[in-house]
Amino acid sequence: MSNTTAHDSGIAVSAPNGAVRPGMIVPAIIDGIALDGRGVASASGRQLLVRGALPGDEVDARVFRRRGGRLEATCVSVRREGFPRREPRCAHTGQCGGCTWQQWEPGIQHEMKRRMVREALTRAMPDAAIEVLPVVAAGPEFGYRNKMEFTFGKDETGAVTLGLHRVGRFDATFDVKHCWIAPEAMNAVRAWVCEWARRHALVPYDPRRFVGALRHLVLREAAATGDVMANLVCATGEVAGLDELSEGLPAELPQVKSLLFSVNTRRGDTAHAETTVVLSGRPAISERIGAMEVTVSPISFLQTNSAGAERLYSVVSDVAALSGEERVLDMYCGIGLIGISLAPRAREVVGLEQVPSAVQDANGMRERLGYTHVQFRQGDAEVVLPAWADRGERFDVVIVDPPRAGLHPKVLAALVRMSPRVIVYVSCNPVTLAANVADLSSSGYRIGAAHPVDLFPHTPHIETVVRLEK
């Protein structure tokens, strides 16, 4: 059998023993799952990562990239299913880099996420038998997002589009017809603003040539009230039609209680702005997470699934198992939701966060609730925690909810020196969670069960909570 044969589509097909190049379609038997949610197979002695496939699948996969010693591919047809598929609800499946698992039922998604957490922990600690509990579902599988960031672009005719990035592309978008993980109000606002931009013949920003005006439309919705914040982010302050936008959008869609205009002149593809002004309504909206009323500003950090956040904080509380006598440190506390949620069962809570506006929001919520035994401080954990360890600061329980990169070595070392009785680690990245938990285990901490919580249906992302005890 020759290494390469013709395929009906005109794309080369490589036999398993042939040299595989980008553009070829290869047969693949998926025997594992990568920690980013792609199926794992092998082709010509290389690891093959296949988007849109799960363990047990036998598929044909189109290779689109060779990176290091690995090949990356997309499933183009399924010969045999490892797990039953369903028809995706979204018309953009395959185009969008977001809901890549929508063709599988939530129970299958949960089993894959549980497997990914177990795999990460096993790789980091092969000799440790850590129990990974079943995934906790956290709310509905559709319409759960409280924040969406849409990007302006152009279609093949040159008309303005307002949608999402194509999978694997920073410089290409597609026009969204309907996003099923966004609430209905967000879909309506997106459609109205896109038509407004077309009426005024506005020019989308080109991330390669750094020209054009329209960059992003960032939408936030408070699940408790249905109030919507709409923030138009542009590369320049000179944009036609802002009067029509400020008057017409809230008039036609009265759930828009906050309409903002932001300017970002930086070249980086980010919705973070240098200046923001209120076009109409309020500068912020209010959300409720459990008993906590949260002020949501354009830059507030809030879990993108409000119902899921409430469930996650409940799991953290259960895992922390406070008696009411503990002094608690809430690291990387953001706007303070974990610390505030634990306050009724703690003697004292101290929150630490680097972003000044988040600390201000956290202290505002603390004051509204009358929690005199709670305080939030601003500072970089890499600097503050070693200083606290040097001066003998002590906490009974430490909650860590770090960025995806995990704990910095300086923070880990300071945490070990401070020697809290219990550490509750909250993570959205099983790989860095496992690495940090392994380091803490080698420093004298016993690892409890891992509690995965699914805040991100139809994606490979998972939150995990682990208790470590001296």
Short mmCIF file of C-alpha atoms in Angstrom, two decimals:
data_model
loop_
_atom_site.label_atom_id
_atom_site.label_comp_id
_atom_site.label_asym_id
_atom_site.label_seq_id
_atom_site.Cartn_x
_atom_site.Cartn_y
_atom_site.Cartn_z
CA MET A 1 0.00 0.00 0.00
CA SER A 2 1.42 3.39 -0.93
CA ASN A 3 1.99 6.00 1.72
CA THR A 4 -0.26 8.59 0.07
CA THR A 5 -3.36 8.15 -2.06
CA ALA A 6 -5.93 10.44 -3.67
CA HIS A 7 -9.07 11.31 -1.71
CA ASP A 8 -12.47 12.17 -3.18
CA SER A 9 -12.10 15.79 -2.05
CA GLY A 10 -8.77 16.16 -3.78
CA ILE A 11 -6.93 16.36 -0.45
CA ALA A 12 -4.13 13.89 0.07
CA VAL A 13 -4.80 10.97 2.40
CA SER A 14 -1.87 9.51 4.30
CA ALA A 15 -1.67 5.90 5.33
CA PRO A 16 -0.77 5.25 9.00
CA ASN A 17 2.83 4.42 8.11
CA GLY A 18 3.35 7.38 5.79
CA ALA A 19 4.84 10.82 6.33
CA VAL A 20 2.00 13.08 7.46
CA ARG A 21 1.92 16.70 6.40
CA PRO A 22 -0.56 19.56 7.03
CA GLY A 23 -3.48 19.33 4.58
CA MET A 24 -3.64 15.54 4.66
CA ILE A 25 -6.61 13.55 5.98
CA VAL A 26 -5.56 10.60 8.14
CA PRO A 27 -7.50 7.80 9.86
CA ALA A 28 -7.23 7.97 13.65
CA ILE A 29 -8.27 5.80 16.58
CA ILE A 30 -8.70 8.08 19.61
CA ASP A 31 -7.28 6.40 22.69
CA GLY A 32 -6.96 9.31 25.12
CA ILE A 33 -7.89 12.88 25.88
CA ALA A 34 -5.48 15.80 26.11
CA LEU A 35 -5.71 18.25 28.96
CA ASP A 36 -7.11 20.86 26.56
CA GLY A 37 -10.00 18.56 25.63
CA ARG A 38 -8.77 17.27 22.27
CA GLY A 39 -8.73 13.58 21.43
CA VAL A 40 -5.32 11.87 21.37
CA ALA A 41 -4.21 9.41 18.69
CA SER A 42 -1.00 8.66 16.81
CA ALA A 43 0.05 9.04 13.19
CA SER A 44 3.45 8.13 11.70
CA GLY A 45 4.94 7.86 15.17
CA ARG A 46 3.76 11.31 16.23
CA GLN A 47 1.11 12.28 18.72
CA LEU A 48 -2.01 13.46 16.91
CA LEU A 49 -4.37 15.87 18.70
CA VAL A 50 -7.85 15.87 17.15
CA ARG A 51 -10.39 18.59 17.78
CA GLY A 52 -13.96 17.22 17.86
CA ALA A 53 -13.11 13.67 18.91
CA LEU A 54 -13.19 11.75 22.20
CA PRO A 55 -11.68 8.45 23.39
CA GLY A 56 -13.12 5.45 21.58
CA ASP A 57 -13.84 7.36 18.37
CA GLU A 58 -12.51 6.13 15.04
CA VAL A 59 -12.35 9.16 12.76
CA ASP A 60 -10.85 10.76 9.70
CA ALA A 61 -8.94 13.86 10.74
CA ARG A 62 -7.60 16.71 8.63
CA VAL A 63 -4.13 17.76 9.79
CA PHE A 64 -3.73 21.54 9.86
CA ARG A 65 -0.50 22.06 11.78
CA ARG A 66 2.70 20.40 12.93
CA ARG A 67 3.93 21.86 16.20
CA GLY A 68 7.08 20.40 17.73
CA GLY A 69 6.70 16.65 17.78
CA ARG A 70 2.90 16.76 17.57
CA LEU A 71 0.35 16.98 14.81
CA GLU A 72 -2.86 18.97 15.25
CA ALA A 73 -6.01 18.05 13.35
CA THR A 74 -9.76 18.48 13.10
CA CYS A 75 -12.26 15.63 12.87
CA VAL A 76 -13.93 15.64 9.43
CA SER A 77 -15.89 12.36 9.62
CA VAL A 78 -16.67 9.68 12.20
CA ARG A 79 -16.35 6.01 11.33
CA ARG A 80 -17.28 4.71 14.79
CA GLU A 81 -18.41 6.60 17.87
CA GLY A 82 -16.80 6.06 21.25
CA PHE A 83 -19.63 8.06 22.80
CA PRO A 84 -22.97 8.84 21.14
CA ARG A 85 -23.21 12.23 19.48
CA ARG A 86 -26.20 14.55 19.18
CA GLU A 87 -27.03 17.29 16.69
CA PRO A 88 -25.50 20.53 18.01
CA ARG A 89 -28.01 23.28 18.68
CA CYS A 90 -25.64 25.99 17.41
CA ALA A 91 -25.33 26.71 13.68
CA HIS A 92 -21.73 27.85 14.19
CA THR A 93 -20.36 24.55 15.49
CA GLY A 94 -17.01 23.96 13.78
CA GLN A 95 -16.47 27.66 13.05
CA CYS A 96 -16.36 28.85 16.65
CA GLY A 97 -13.56 28.14 19.10
CA GLY A 98 -15.97 28.26 22.04
CA CYS A 99 -18.50 25.40 22.38
CA THR A 100 -16.37 22.63 20.92
CA TRP A 101 -18.15 19.87 22.89
CA GLN A 102 -21.76 20.73 22.07
CA GLN A 103 -22.30 17.48 20.16
CA TRP A 104 -22.07 15.45 23.40
CA GLU A 105 -24.64 15.29 26.20
CA PRO A 106 -23.69 16.97 29.51
CA GLY A 107 -23.14 13.61 31.23
CA ILE A 108 -20.48 12.66 28.66
CA GLN A 109 -18.86 16.08 28.95
CA HIS A 110 -18.72 15.65 32.73
CA GLU A 111 -17.06 12.25 32.46
CA MET A 112 -14.41 13.67 30.11
CA LYS A 113 -13.73 16.60 32.45
CA ARG A 114 -13.44 14.26 35.42
CA ARG A 115 -10.98 12.16 33.39
CA MET A 116 -8.92 15.26 32.54
CA VAL A 117 -8.63 16.25 36.21
CA ARG A 118 -7.67 12.69 37.18
CA GLU A 119 -5.10 12.54 34.36
CA ALA A 120 -3.47 15.83 35.42
CA LEU A 121 -3.20 14.74 39.05
CA THR A 122 -1.86 11.31 38.11
CA ARG A 123 0.83 12.77 35.85
CA ALA A 124 2.01 15.13 38.59
CA MET A 125 1.80 12.52 41.37
CA PRO A 126 1.95 8.99 39.91
CA ASP A 127 2.09 7.33 43.32
CA ALA A 128 -0.77 9.27 44.90
CA ALA A 129 -4.28 7.83 44.89
CA ILE A 130 -6.37 11.00 44.80
CA GLU A 131 -10.10 10.58 44.58
CA VAL A 132 -11.73 12.67 41.86
CA LEU A 133 -15.42 13.02 42.66
CA PRO A 134 -18.15 13.18 40.00
CA VAL A 135 -18.48 16.57 38.32
CA VAL A 136 -20.99 18.92 39.93
CA ALA A 137 -23.36 20.48 37.39
CA ALA A 138 -23.83 24.19 38.02
CA GLY A 139 -26.92 25.50 36.30
CA PRO A 140 -28.42 25.23 32.79
CA GLU A 141 -26.37 24.11 29.81
CA PHE A 142 -27.51 26.99 27.59
CA GLY A 143 -27.93 30.72 28.18
CA TYR A 144 -25.60 30.63 31.17
CA ARG A 145 -23.03 33.29 30.23
CA ASN A 146 -23.24 36.59 32.11
CA LYS A 147 -20.51 38.11 29.93
CA MET A 148 -19.86 37.95 26.19
CA GLU A 149 -17.17 39.72 24.18
CA PHE A 150 -18.14 40.07 20.52
CA THR A 151 -15.65 41.29 17.89
CA PHE A 152 -16.32 43.42 14.82
CA GLY A 153 -15.19 42.28 11.40
CA LYS A 154 -16.20 42.13 7.73
CA ASP A 155 -17.82 39.46 5.61
CA GLU A 156 -16.80 38.58 2.06
CA THR A 157 -18.92 41.45 0.70
CA GLY A 158 -17.27 43.99 2.99
CA ALA A 159 -20.32 44.39 5.25
CA VAL A 160 -19.76 44.88 8.98
CA THR A 161 -20.13 41.76 11.09
CA LEU A 162 -20.27 41.40 14.86
CA GLY A 163 -19.42 37.95 16.09
CA LEU A 164 -16.75 35.68 17.50
CA HIS A 165 -13.28 34.54 16.49
CA ARG A 166 -12.93 31.59 14.16
CA VAL A 167 -11.37 28.62 15.85
CA GLY A 168 -7.60 29.08 16.15
CA ARG A 169 -7.62 32.58 14.62
CA PHE A 170 -7.00 35.95 16.27
CA ASP A 171 -7.48 37.89 13.04
CA ALA A 172 -10.65 36.31 11.60
CA THR A 173 -14.21 36.41 12.89
CA PHE A 174 -17.62 35.22 11.73
CA ASP A 175 -21.01 36.89 12.02
CA VAL A 176 -23.02 35.34 14.84
CA LYS A 177 -26.64 34.54 14.04
CA HIS A 178 -27.43 33.30 17.53
CA CYS A 179 -25.16 32.32 20.43
CA TRP A 180 -26.87 29.64 22.53
CA ILE A 181 -24.73 30.03 25.64
CA ALA A 182 -25.58 33.76 25.77
CA PRO A 183 -28.93 34.93 27.20
CA GLU A 184 -31.58 36.11 24.73
CA ALA A 185 -31.09 39.77 25.70
CA MET A 186 -27.42 39.63 24.69
CA ASN A 187 -28.32 38.20 21.29
CA ALA A 188 -30.82 41.00 20.75
CA VAL A 189 -28.34 43.73 21.74
CA ARG A 190 -25.64 42.25 19.51
CA ALA A 191 -27.97 42.21 16.49
CA TRP A 192 -29.13 45.81 17.09
CA VAL A 193 -25.58 47.17 17.41
CA CYS A 194 -24.44 45.30 14.29
CA GLU A 195 -27.25 46.88 12.25
CA TRP A 196 -26.40 50.30 13.72
CA ALA A 197 -22.77 49.90 12.62
CA ARG A 198 -23.87 48.93 9.09
CA ARG A 199 -26.22 51.92 8.80
CA HIS A 200 -23.36 54.27 9.59
CA ALA A 201 -20.84 52.41 7.38
CA LEU A 202 -18.40 52.18 10.29
CA VAL A 203 -15.05 50.48 9.75
CA PRO A 204 -14.02 47.47 11.90
CA TYR A 205 -10.53 47.41 13.38
CA ASP A 206 -7.99 45.33 11.46
CA PRO A 207 -5.71 43.54 14.00
CA ARG A 208 -3.02 43.00 11.37
CA ARG A 209 -2.90 46.48 9.82
CA PHE A 210 -3.95 48.34 13.02
CA VAL A 211 -6.51 50.51 11.23
CA GLY A 212 -10.25 50.96 11.66
CA ALA A 213 -12.51 52.04 14.53
CA LEU A 214 -14.81 49.28 15.83
CA ARG A 215 -13.16 46.69 18.05
CA HIS A 216 -15.51 44.95 20.50
CA LEU A 217 -18.97 44.93 22.01
CA VAL A 218 -18.72 43.64 25.58
CA LEU A 219 -22.06 42.62 27.10
CA ARG A 220 -22.79 41.73 30.71
CA GLU A 221 -26.12 40.60 32.13
CA ALA A 222 -27.20 40.31 35.75
CA ALA A 223 -29.02 36.99 35.97
CA ALA A 224 -30.89 38.13 39.08
CA THR A 225 -32.47 41.19 37.42
CA GLY A 226 -32.04 40.79 33.67
CA ASP A 227 -30.25 44.16 33.52
CA VAL A 228 -27.71 44.44 30.70
CA MET A 229 -24.51 46.48 30.38
CA ALA A 230 -23.31 47.18 26.83
CA ASN A 231 -19.80 48.54 26.32
CA LEU A 232 -18.72 49.58 22.81
CA VAL A 233 -14.92 49.44 22.58
CA CYS A 234 -13.28 51.39 19.74
CA ALA A 235 -9.75 52.26 18.63
CA THR A 236 -10.64 55.96 18.42
CA GLY A 237 -12.96 58.39 20.14
CA GLU A 238 -14.22 59.75 16.80
CA VAL A 239 -17.09 57.43 15.88
CA ALA A 240 -20.18 58.50 13.91
CA GLY A 241 -23.66 57.67 15.14
CA LEU A 242 -23.03 57.63 18.89
CA ASP A 243 -26.09 59.84 19.50
CA GLU A 244 -28.33 57.34 17.74
CA LEU A 245 -26.70 54.51 19.67
CA SER A 246 -27.12 56.18 23.06
CA GLU A 247 -30.79 57.04 22.42
CA GLY A 248 -31.98 54.22 20.18
CA LEU A 249 -30.52 51.13 21.87
CA PRO A 250 -32.05 51.68 25.37
CA ALA A 251 -35.32 52.83 23.78
CA GLU A 252 -35.73 49.64 21.75
CA LEU A 253 -34.15 47.30 24.31
CA PRO A 254 -34.96 48.77 27.73
CA GLN A 255 -33.12 45.99 29.57
CA VAL A 256 -29.94 47.90 28.63
CA LYS A 257 -29.49 49.84 31.87
CA SER A 258 -25.83 50.76 31.29
CA LEU A 259 -24.47 51.86 27.89
CA LEU A 260 -20.77 52.70 27.80
CA PHE A 261 -18.22 53.85 25.23
CA SER A 262 -14.58 52.86 25.69
CA VAL A 263 -11.43 53.73 23.75
CA ASN A 264 -8.48 51.36 23.41
CA THR A 265 -5.72 52.64 21.14
CA ARG A 266 -3.30 49.81 21.95
CA ARG A 267 -2.47 47.27 19.25
CA GLY A 268 -3.11 44.23 21.43
CA ASP A 269 -6.40 42.44 20.76
CA THR A 270 -8.04 43.14 24.09
CA ALA A 271 -11.26 44.76 25.25
CA HIS A 272 -9.47 46.51 28.13
CA ALA A 273 -9.85 50.24 27.60
CA GLU A 274 -7.85 53.35 28.40
CA THR A 275 -10.94 55.52 28.87
CA THR A 276 -14.63 54.79 29.42
CA VAL A 277 -17.60 57.18 29.44
CA VAL A 278 -21.29 56.59 30.09
CA LEU A 279 -23.47 57.15 27.02
CA SER A 280 -26.71 56.37 28.83
CA GLY A 281 -27.96 54.87 32.07
CA ARG A 282 -25.73 53.83 34.95
CA PRO A 283 -21.96 53.20 35.11
CA ALA A 284 -22.56 49.73 36.60
CA ILE A 285 -25.26 47.08 37.13
CA SER A 286 -26.00 44.90 40.15
CA GLU A 287 -25.93 41.12 40.33
CA ARG A 288 -26.83 38.77 43.17
CA ILE A 289 -24.74 35.67 43.95
CA GLY A 290 -26.44 33.85 46.79
CA ALA A 291 -26.95 36.43 49.54
CA MET A 292 -24.32 38.76 48.06
CA GLU A 293 -25.27 41.84 46.03
CA VAL A 294 -22.44 42.52 43.61
CA THR A 295 -21.70 45.77 41.78
CA VAL A 296 -20.61 44.86 38.24
CA SER A 297 -18.49 47.48 36.47
CA PRO A 298 -16.87 47.12 33.02
CA ILE A 299 -13.68 45.76 34.60
CA SER A 300 -15.15 43.69 37.44
CA PHE A 301 -13.93 40.11 37.63
CA LEU A 302 -16.90 37.80 38.06
CA GLN A 303 -17.29 34.16 37.13
CA THR A 304 -19.04 34.14 33.75
CA ASN A 305 -21.72 31.76 35.05
CA SER A 306 -23.65 33.36 37.94
CA ALA A 307 -25.54 30.19 38.94
CA GLY A 308 -22.30 28.25 38.62
CA ALA A 309 -20.43 30.74 40.79
CA GLU A 310 -22.98 30.30 43.57
CA ARG A 311 -22.57 26.51 43.35
CA LEU A 312 -18.76 26.78 43.28
CA TYR A 313 -18.66 28.95 46.40
CA SER A 314 -20.94 26.46 48.15
CA VAL A 315 -18.46 23.67 47.34
CA VAL A 316 -15.56 25.82 48.62
CA SER A 317 -17.47 26.41 51.86
CA ASP A 318 -18.15 22.69 52.28
CA VAL A 319 -14.51 21.80 51.60
CA ALA A 320 -13.18 24.50 53.95
CA ALA A 321 -15.45 23.14 56.73
CA LEU A 322 -15.03 26.19 58.97
CA SER A 323 -16.07 26.02 62.63
CA GLY A 324 -16.34 29.76 63.25
CA GLU A 325 -12.97 30.07 65.01
CA GLU A 326 -10.67 30.31 62.00
CA ARG A 327 -8.68 33.25 60.66
CA VAL A 328 -9.05 32.93 56.87
CA LEU A 329 -6.93 34.37 54.06
CA ASP A 330 -8.63 34.69 50.66
CA MET A 331 -5.80 35.06 48.10
CA TYR A 332 -6.39 36.40 44.58
CA CYS A 333 -9.77 37.39 45.97
CA GLY A 334 -10.99 39.57 43.07
CA ILE A 335 -14.10 41.39 44.23
CA GLY A 336 -14.15 39.26 47.40
CA LEU A 337 -16.96 36.79 46.71
CA ILE A 338 -15.30 33.72 48.24
CA GLY A 339 -14.17 35.59 51.34
CA ILE A 340 -17.57 37.23 51.81
CA SER A 341 -19.35 33.90 51.35
CA LEU A 342 -17.18 32.36 54.10
CA ALA A 343 -17.48 35.32 56.49
CA PRO A 344 -20.53 34.04 58.46
CA ARG A 345 -18.53 30.93 59.44
CA ALA A 346 -15.14 32.56 60.17
CA ARG A 347 -13.67 34.53 63.06
CA GLU A 348 -11.81 36.83 60.63
CA VAL A 349 -11.37 37.05 56.86
CA VAL A 350 -8.55 38.88 55.08
CA GLY A 351 -8.65 39.20 51.30
CA LEU A 352 -5.63 39.96 49.10
CA GLU A 353 -5.98 41.23 45.52
CA GLN A 354 -3.66 43.09 43.14
CA VAL A 355 -6.28 45.12 41.20
CA PRO A 356 -7.23 48.31 43.11
CA SER A 357 -10.73 48.61 41.63
CA ALA A 358 -11.53 45.02 42.65
CA VAL A 359 -10.42 45.75 46.22
CA GLN A 360 -12.64 48.84 46.23
CA ASP A 361 -15.61 46.76 45.06
CA ALA A 362 -14.89 44.09 47.68
CA ASN A 363 -14.70 46.59 50.53
CA GLY A 364 -17.90 48.24 49.30
CA MET A 365 -19.73 44.91 49.52
CA ARG A 366 -18.22 44.23 52.96
CA GLU A 367 -19.49 47.59 54.22
CA ARG A 368 -22.98 47.02 52.81
CA LEU A 369 -23.17 43.71 54.66
CA GLY A 370 -21.76 45.18 57.88
CA TYR A 371 -18.95 42.62 58.15
CA THR A 372 -16.53 44.30 60.53
CA HIS A 373 -14.44 41.12 60.81
CA VAL A 374 -13.65 41.17 57.07
CA GLN A 375 -11.02 43.33 55.33
CA PHE A 376 -9.63 43.42 51.80
CA ARG A 377 -6.11 44.62 51.04
CA GLN A 378 -4.47 45.60 47.77
CA GLY A 379 -1.13 44.09 46.83
CA ASP A 380 0.83 41.66 44.66
CA ALA A 381 0.84 38.20 46.26
CA GLU A 382 4.45 37.64 45.12
CA VAL A 383 5.51 40.61 47.23
CA VAL A 384 2.99 40.69 50.07
CA LEU A 385 2.88 37.03 51.06
CA PRO A 386 6.68 36.65 51.57
CA ALA A 387 6.62 39.83 53.65
CA TRP A 388 3.77 38.48 55.77
CA ALA A 389 5.63 35.19 56.22
CA ASP A 390 8.77 37.10 57.34
CA ARG A 391 6.86 38.95 60.05
CA GLY A 392 5.11 35.82 61.31
CA GLU A 393 1.59 36.44 59.98
CA ARG A 394 -0.55 33.33 60.54
CA PHE A 395 -3.83 32.03 59.14
CA ASP A 396 -5.72 28.86 59.99
CA VAL A 397 -7.20 28.45 56.50
CA VAL A 398 -5.96 29.87 53.20
CA ILE A 399 -8.12 29.94 50.07
CA VAL A 400 -6.10 30.25 46.84
CA ASP A 401 -7.84 30.92 43.52
CA PRO A 402 -4.91 31.90 41.29
CA PRO A 403 -4.77 32.74 37.56
CA ARG A 404 -4.45 29.87 35.06
CA ALA A 405 -0.65 29.96 35.44
CA GLY A 406 -1.02 28.81 39.05
CA LEU A 407 0.96 29.90 42.10
CA HIS A 408 4.29 31.67 41.61
CA PRO A 409 7.22 29.85 43.31
CA LYS A 410 7.62 32.80 45.71
CA VAL A 411 3.99 32.49 46.75
CA LEU A 412 4.28 28.72 47.20
CA ALA A 413 7.39 29.10 49.35
CA ALA A 414 5.78 31.80 51.51
CA LEU A 415 2.62 29.73 51.90
CA VAL A 416 4.63 26.76 53.13
CA ARG A 417 6.48 29.00 55.61
CA MET A 418 3.20 30.40 56.93
CA SER A 419 2.04 26.82 57.47
CA PRO A 420 -1.75 27.18 57.55
CA ARG A 421 -3.60 24.13 58.87
CA VAL A 422 -5.78 23.97 55.75
CA ILE A 423 -5.31 25.19 52.17
CA VAL A 424 -8.32 25.15 49.83
CA TYR A 425 -7.09 25.36 46.24
CA VAL A 426 -9.59 26.55 43.60
CA SER A 427 -8.42 26.27 39.99
CA CYS A 428 -9.65 26.55 36.41
CA ASN A 429 -6.52 24.75 35.11
CA PRO A 430 -6.04 21.08 36.10
CA VAL A 431 -2.38 21.13 34.97
CA THR A 432 -1.17 23.96 37.21
CA LEU A 433 -3.47 22.77 40.00
CA ALA A 434 -1.79 19.37 39.91
CA ALA A 435 1.72 20.84 39.84
CA ASN A 436 1.05 23.13 42.81
CA VAL A 437 -0.74 20.43 44.79
CA ALA A 438 2.25 18.12 44.22
CA ASP A 439 4.60 20.79 45.61
CA LEU A 440 2.40 21.30 48.66
CA SER A 441 2.15 17.54 49.17
CA SER A 442 5.95 17.29 49.27
CA SER A 443 5.94 20.07 51.89
CA GLY A 444 3.81 18.13 54.33
CA TYR A 445 0.21 18.57 53.19
CA ARG A 446 -2.21 15.67 52.86
CA ILE A 447 -4.39 15.88 49.73
CA GLY A 448 -8.12 15.39 49.99
CA ALA A 449 -10.57 14.57 47.22
CA ALA A 450 -10.81 16.73 44.09
CA HIS A 451 -14.23 18.35 43.54
CA PRO A 452 -14.77 19.33 39.86
CA VAL A 453 -17.51 21.91 39.23
CA ASP A 454 -18.73 22.54 35.68
CA LEU A 455 -19.20 26.28 35.12
CA PHE A 456 -18.52 26.02 31.37
CA PRO A 457 -20.86 23.57 29.59
CA HIS A 458 -19.87 22.55 26.04
CA THR A 459 -16.21 23.48 26.63
CA PRO A 460 -13.30 21.44 28.04
CA HIS A 461 -12.89 23.97 30.90
CA ILE A 462 -13.51 22.88 34.48
CA GLU A 463 -13.17 24.40 37.94
CA THR A 464 -11.71 22.12 40.62
CA VAL A 465 -11.58 22.47 44.41
CA VAL A 466 -9.05 20.52 46.50
CA ARG A 467 -8.53 20.56 50.28
CA LEU A 468 -4.98 20.18 51.60
CA GLU A 469 -4.43 19.65 55.30
CA LYS A 470 -1.29 19.68 57.44
#
